[in-house]
XYZ file of C-alpha atoms in Angstrom:
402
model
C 0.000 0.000 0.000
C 1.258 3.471 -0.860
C 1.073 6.679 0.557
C -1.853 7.470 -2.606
C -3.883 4.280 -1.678
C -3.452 4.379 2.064
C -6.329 5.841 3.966
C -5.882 9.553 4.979
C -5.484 8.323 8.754
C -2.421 5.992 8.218
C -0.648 8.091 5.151
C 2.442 9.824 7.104
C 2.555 13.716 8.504
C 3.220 16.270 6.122
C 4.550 19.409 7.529
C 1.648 22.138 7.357
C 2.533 24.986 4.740
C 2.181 27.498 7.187
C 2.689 27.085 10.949
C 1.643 28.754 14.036
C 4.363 31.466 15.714
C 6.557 29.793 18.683
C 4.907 29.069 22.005
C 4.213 32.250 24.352
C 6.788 30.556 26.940
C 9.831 30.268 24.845
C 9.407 34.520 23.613
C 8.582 35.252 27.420
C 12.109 33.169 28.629
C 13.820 35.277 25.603
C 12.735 38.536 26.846
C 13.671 37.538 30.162
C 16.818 36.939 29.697
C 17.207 39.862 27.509
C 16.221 42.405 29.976
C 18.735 40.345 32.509
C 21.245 41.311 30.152
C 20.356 44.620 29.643
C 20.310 45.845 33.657
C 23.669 43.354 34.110
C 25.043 45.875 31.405
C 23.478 48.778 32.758
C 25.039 48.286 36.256
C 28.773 47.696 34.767
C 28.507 51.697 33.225
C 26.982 52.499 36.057
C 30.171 51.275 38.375
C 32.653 52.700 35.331
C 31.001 56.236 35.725
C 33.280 57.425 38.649
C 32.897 61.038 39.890
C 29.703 61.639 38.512
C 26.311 62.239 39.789
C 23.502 59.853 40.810
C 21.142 60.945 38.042
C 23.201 60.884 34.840
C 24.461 57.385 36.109
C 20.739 56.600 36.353
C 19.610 57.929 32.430
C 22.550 55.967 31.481
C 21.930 53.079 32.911
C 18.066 53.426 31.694
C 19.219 54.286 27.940
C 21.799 51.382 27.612
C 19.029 48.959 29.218
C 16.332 50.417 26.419
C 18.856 50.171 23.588
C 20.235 45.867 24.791
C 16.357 45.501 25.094
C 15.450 46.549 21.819
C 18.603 44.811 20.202
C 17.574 41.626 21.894
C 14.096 41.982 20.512
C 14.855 42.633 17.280
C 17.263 39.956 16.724
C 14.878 37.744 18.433
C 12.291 38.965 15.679
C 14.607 38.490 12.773
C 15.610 34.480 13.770
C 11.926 33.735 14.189
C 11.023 35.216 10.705
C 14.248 32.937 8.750
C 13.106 29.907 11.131
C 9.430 30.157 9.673
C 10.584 30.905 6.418
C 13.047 28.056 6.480
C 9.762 25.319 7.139
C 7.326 27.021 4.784
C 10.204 26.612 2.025
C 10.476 22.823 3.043
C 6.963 23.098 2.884
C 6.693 23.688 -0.620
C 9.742 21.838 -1.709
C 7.919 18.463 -0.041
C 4.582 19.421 -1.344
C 5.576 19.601 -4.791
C 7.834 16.150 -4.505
C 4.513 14.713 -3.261
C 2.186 16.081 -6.767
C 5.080 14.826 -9.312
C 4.752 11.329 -7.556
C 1.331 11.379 -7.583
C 0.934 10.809 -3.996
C -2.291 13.249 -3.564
C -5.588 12.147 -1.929
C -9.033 13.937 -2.239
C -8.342 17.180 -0.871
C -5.099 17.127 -2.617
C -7.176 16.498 -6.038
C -9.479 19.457 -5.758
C -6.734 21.587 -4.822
C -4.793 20.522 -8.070
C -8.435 20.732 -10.197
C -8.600 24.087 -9.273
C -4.806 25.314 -10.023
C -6.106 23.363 -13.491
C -9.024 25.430 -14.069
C -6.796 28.753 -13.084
C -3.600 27.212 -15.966
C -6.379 26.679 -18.671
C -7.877 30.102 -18.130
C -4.394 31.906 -18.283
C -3.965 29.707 -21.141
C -6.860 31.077 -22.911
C -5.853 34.593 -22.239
C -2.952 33.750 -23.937
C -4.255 32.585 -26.942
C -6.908 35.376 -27.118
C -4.070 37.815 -26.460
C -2.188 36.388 -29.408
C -4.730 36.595 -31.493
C -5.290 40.087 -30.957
C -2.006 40.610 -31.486
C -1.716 38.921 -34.693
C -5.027 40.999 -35.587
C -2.989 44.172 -34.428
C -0.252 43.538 -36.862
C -2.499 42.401 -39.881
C -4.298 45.986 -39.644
C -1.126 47.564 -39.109
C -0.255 46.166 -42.360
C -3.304 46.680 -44.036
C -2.856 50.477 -43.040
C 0.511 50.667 -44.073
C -0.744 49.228 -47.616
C -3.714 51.437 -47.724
C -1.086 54.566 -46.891
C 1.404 53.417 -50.350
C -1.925 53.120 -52.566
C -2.706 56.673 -51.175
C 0.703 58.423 -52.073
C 0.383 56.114 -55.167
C -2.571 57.844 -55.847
C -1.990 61.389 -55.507
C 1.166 60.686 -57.726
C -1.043 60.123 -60.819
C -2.749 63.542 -60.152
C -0.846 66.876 -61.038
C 1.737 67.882 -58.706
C -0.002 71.776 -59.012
C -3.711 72.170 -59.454
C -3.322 74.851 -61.568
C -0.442 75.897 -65.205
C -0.977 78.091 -67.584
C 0.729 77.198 -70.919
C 0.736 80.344 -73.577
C -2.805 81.677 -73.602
C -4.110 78.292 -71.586
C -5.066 79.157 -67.908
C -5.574 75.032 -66.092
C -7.159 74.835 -62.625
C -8.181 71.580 -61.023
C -10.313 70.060 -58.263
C -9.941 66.284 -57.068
C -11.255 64.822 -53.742
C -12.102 61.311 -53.105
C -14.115 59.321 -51.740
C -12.113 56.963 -50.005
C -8.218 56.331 -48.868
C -7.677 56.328 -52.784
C -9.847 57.027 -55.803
C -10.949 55.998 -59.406
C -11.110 59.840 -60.443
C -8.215 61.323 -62.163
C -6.957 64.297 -64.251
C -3.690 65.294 -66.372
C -2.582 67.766 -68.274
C 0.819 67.764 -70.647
C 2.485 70.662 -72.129
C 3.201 69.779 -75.583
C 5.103 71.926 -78.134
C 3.604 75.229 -79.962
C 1.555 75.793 -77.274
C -0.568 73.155 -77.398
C -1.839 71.192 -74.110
C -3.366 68.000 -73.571
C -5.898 67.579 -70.867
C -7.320 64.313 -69.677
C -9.737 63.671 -66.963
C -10.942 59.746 -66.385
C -13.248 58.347 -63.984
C -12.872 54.595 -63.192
C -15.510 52.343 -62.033
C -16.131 52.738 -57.961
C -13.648 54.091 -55.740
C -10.843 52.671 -53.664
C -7.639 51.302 -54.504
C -8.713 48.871 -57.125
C -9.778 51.544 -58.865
C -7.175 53.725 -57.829
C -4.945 50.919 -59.875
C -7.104 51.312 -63.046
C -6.353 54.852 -62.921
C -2.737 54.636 -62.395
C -2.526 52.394 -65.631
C -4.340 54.788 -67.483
C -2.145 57.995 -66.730
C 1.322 55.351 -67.512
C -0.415 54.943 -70.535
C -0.628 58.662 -71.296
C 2.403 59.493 -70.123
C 4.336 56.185 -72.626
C 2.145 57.871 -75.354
C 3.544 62.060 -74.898
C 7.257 60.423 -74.566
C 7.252 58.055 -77.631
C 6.020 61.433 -80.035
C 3.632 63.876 -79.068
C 4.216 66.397 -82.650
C 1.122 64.081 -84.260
C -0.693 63.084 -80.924
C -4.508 63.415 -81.251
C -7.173 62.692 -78.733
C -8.415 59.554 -80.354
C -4.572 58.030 -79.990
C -5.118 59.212 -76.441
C -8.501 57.183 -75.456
C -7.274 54.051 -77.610
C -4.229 53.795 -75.560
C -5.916 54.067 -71.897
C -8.352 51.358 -73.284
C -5.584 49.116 -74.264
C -4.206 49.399 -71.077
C -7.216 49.094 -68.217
C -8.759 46.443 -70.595
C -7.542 43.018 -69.452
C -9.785 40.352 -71.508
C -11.513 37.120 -69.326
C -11.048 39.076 -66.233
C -13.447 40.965 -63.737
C -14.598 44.117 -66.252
C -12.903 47.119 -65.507
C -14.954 50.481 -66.905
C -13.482 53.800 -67.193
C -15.385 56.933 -68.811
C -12.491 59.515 -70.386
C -12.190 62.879 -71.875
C -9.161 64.341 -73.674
C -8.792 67.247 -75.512
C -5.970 69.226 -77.456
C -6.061 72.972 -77.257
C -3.584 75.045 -79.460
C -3.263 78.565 -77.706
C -2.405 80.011 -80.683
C -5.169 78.930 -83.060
C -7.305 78.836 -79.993
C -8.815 75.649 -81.757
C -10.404 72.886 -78.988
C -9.990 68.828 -80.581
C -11.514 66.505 -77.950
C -12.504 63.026 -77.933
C -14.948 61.615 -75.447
C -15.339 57.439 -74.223
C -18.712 57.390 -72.055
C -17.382 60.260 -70.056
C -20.240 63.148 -69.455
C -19.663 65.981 -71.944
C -18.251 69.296 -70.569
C -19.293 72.101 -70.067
C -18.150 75.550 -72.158
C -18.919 78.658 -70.418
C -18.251 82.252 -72.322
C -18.146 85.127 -70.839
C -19.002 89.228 -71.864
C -16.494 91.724 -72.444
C -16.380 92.790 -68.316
C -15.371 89.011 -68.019
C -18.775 87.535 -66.444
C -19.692 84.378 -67.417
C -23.353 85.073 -68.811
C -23.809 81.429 -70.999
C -22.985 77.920 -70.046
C -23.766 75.167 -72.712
C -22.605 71.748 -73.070
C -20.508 69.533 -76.043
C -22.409 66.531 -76.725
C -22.343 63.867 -79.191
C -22.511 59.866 -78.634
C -19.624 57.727 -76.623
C -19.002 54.167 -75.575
C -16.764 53.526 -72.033
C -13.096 52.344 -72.201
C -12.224 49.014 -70.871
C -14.866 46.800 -72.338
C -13.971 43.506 -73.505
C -14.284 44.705 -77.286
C -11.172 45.065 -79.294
C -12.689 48.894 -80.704
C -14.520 51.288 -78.662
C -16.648 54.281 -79.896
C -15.197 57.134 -79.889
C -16.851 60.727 -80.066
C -14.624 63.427 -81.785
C -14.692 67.028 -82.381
C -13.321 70.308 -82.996
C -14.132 73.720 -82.056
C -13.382 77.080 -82.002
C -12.780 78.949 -79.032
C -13.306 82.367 -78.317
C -11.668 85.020 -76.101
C -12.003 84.001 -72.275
C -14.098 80.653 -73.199
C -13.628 77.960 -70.638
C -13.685 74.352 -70.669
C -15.021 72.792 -67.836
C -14.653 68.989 -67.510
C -16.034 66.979 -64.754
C -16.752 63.862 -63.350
C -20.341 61.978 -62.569
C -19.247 62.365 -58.416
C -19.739 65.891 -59.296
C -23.312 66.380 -60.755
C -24.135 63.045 -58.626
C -23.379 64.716 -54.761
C -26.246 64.346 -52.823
C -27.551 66.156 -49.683
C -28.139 63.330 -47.052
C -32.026 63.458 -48.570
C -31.981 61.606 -51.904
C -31.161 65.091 -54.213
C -28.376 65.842 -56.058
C -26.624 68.503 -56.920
C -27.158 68.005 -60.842
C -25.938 69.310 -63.857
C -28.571 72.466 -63.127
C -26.761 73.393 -59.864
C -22.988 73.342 -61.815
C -24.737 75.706 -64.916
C -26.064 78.316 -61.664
C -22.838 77.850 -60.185
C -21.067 78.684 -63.209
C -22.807 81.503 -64.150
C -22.336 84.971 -62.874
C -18.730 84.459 -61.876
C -16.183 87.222 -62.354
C -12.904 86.194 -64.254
C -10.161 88.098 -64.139
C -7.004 87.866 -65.838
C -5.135 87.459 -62.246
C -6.457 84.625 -60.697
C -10.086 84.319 -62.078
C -10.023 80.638 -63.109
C -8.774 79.948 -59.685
C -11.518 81.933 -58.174
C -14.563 80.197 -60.327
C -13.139 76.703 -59.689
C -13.360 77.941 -55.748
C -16.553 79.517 -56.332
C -17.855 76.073 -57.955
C -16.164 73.716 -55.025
C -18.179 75.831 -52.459
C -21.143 75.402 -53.954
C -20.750 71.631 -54.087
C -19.860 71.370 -50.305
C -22.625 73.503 -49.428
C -25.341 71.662 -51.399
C -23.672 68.468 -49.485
C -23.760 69.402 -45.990
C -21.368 67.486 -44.738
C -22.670 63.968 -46.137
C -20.129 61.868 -46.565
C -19.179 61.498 -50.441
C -20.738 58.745 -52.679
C -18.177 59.118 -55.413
C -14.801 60.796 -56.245
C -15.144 64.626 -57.296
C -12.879 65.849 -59.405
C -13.623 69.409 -61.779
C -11.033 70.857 -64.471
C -11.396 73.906 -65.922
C -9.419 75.321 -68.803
C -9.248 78.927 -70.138
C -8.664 80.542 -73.606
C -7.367 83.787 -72.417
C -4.753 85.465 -75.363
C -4.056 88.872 -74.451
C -6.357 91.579 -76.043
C -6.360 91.776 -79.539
C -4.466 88.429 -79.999
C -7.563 85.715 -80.157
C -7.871 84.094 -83.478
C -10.452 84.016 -85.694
């Protein structure tokens, strides 16, 4: 029979973990003698103190008693404290000998069921903790993703929002939507005073589509670089489609303007691919916009899975202080919290009225027509991406063609 199968009666002592203090009589024979001590010590200065008076002798012999007393006491106090130490160590040490031998009875078990329970909860704090923190570092590297597609976003867009390029005044507008968008605009100054504007809006917002839009503006950019002396807006469109449209795979849409305006002829060659046709505001001779009409004509999106996409092209002639003003659907399409939308009505009002002025009058309508927007929205959050170009014919007096 061992000590596990033995009854509790015959299984041998085990020292308690914590014991009782020592017995009143052994502290009182301590002090005792301690205080014997201390008046035995007390009398020896009081015999070495030799021509002095009765009463120092006396506070002496009280002090030095007080002081052996206290001593005694103290290191009295201090060997009790290791002694009990000393056992509740060889406590421990025995107890634990006894649980890796297995030699544990009843009480023993629900003692070690319970220090269980307590180990499997830490242990699933553990794992939960882990899993947060494996959680933490997955959104820290989502974030860190989300915060390259960003920069990689605002790359695409023009590193100024506005140029001018001979008579050409450019101002821009883009916000989006989310972390990144599908909106985007470019311009290019090409030679003899020509510029090429481009404004695209891919399908959605995000970065998937801020991907889509970054392909198209590389595709822009190859085209100005390889020869831009013959480049025409149709050359433009075909080569964004080329390279957003990836055949068998998920569609990818994008609507696109580009145009070609020649400050010197002051001649306007666009092509449009689904995009919604600009506006073209003209102004009187004190420089208020007084009529805002629109260029329309049929398109078909870029990106579809057909090899040839419709294409709507055009010329037209501009006239002194005539603005182009491209936009995007996120524009017309901003809504109020209440199911309205600003609308193409809202951008024509907005439009008109405006003072341009040869300083920084482009900058101040495209303002004007961003206020407007914002105000209409309320501080909804935004469907869709907003962007808004608009591009001036201004030659100096005297010097517009005809």
């Amino acid at each position: 029979m061992n000590d596990r199968t033995a009854p509790r009666s015959q299984r041998p002592s085990q020292p308690p973990l914590f014991e009782a203090p020592p017995p009143l009589p052994t502290l009182l024979v301590v002090g005792i003698v301690t205080i014997g001590l201390a008046f035995v010590l007390g009398a020896i200065a009081v015999v070495k103190l030799d021509g002095a008076s009765l009463r120092p002798r006396v506070t002496v012999a009280i002090a030095l008693t007080v002081a052996v007393a206290t001593g005694g006491a103290a290191m009295v106090a201090v060997a009790r404290l290791f002694r009990r130490l000393k056992r509740q160590l060889s406590a421990l040490v025995s107890q634990a000998e006894r649980l890796s031998r297995g030699a544990i009875g009843e009480e023993d078990a629900a003692e070690v069921t319970g220090m269980q329970v307590v180990a499997s909860s830490f242990r699933r704090v553990e794992a939960r903790m882990t899993q947060l923190t494996e959680a933490r570092s997955h959104v820290v590297a989502t974030e860190h993703d989300l915060d390259r597609a960003r920069r990689l976003y605002r790359a695409i867009l023009p590193l100024s929002s506005t140029a001018s390029h001979g008579s050409v005044r450019i101002a821009g507008h883009c916000t989006p939507a989310a972390e990144a968008g599908g909106d985007w605009w470019a311009y290019r100054k090409l030679s003899d005073d020509r510029v090429l504007i481009v404004v695209g809006d891919a399908t959605g917002h995000g970065v998937y589509s801020a991907m889509i839009g970054c392909a198209a503006r590389g595709a822009v950019e190859t085209l100005v670089l390889l020869g831009e002396e013959h480049l025409t807006p149709r050359e433009v469109l075909s080569a964004i489609h080329s390279a957003i449209r990836i055949p068998g795979s998920d569609a990818v849409g994008m609507t696109c303007f580009a145009a070609l305006i020649d400050s010197k002829k002051g001649t306007l060659e666009y092509g449009n691919a689904g995009h919604i046709f600009p506006f073209l505001a003209s102004m009187d001779d004190k420089r208020v916009i007084t009529n805002v009409s629109s260029l329309t004509g049929p398109s078909q999106s870029l990106g579809d899975d057909d090899a040839e996409v419709a294409i709507h092209e055009a010329t037209h002639q501009l006239g002194a202080g005539d603005i182009l003003v491209a936009f995007t659907d996120g524009v017309v399409d901003r809504g109020d919290g209440s199911g309205r939308v600003f609308g193409p009505r809202r951008l024509q009002i907005a439009l008109t009225g405006a003072i341009v002025d040869r300083e920084n009058g482009l900058v101040a309508v495209r303002d004007r027509v961003v206020q407007r927007i914002e105000e209409f929205g309320g501080g909804a959050p935004l469907d869709d991406d907003v962007t808004l170009v608009l591009c001036m014919y201004d030659p100096p007096p005297g010097a517009a063609a005809t």
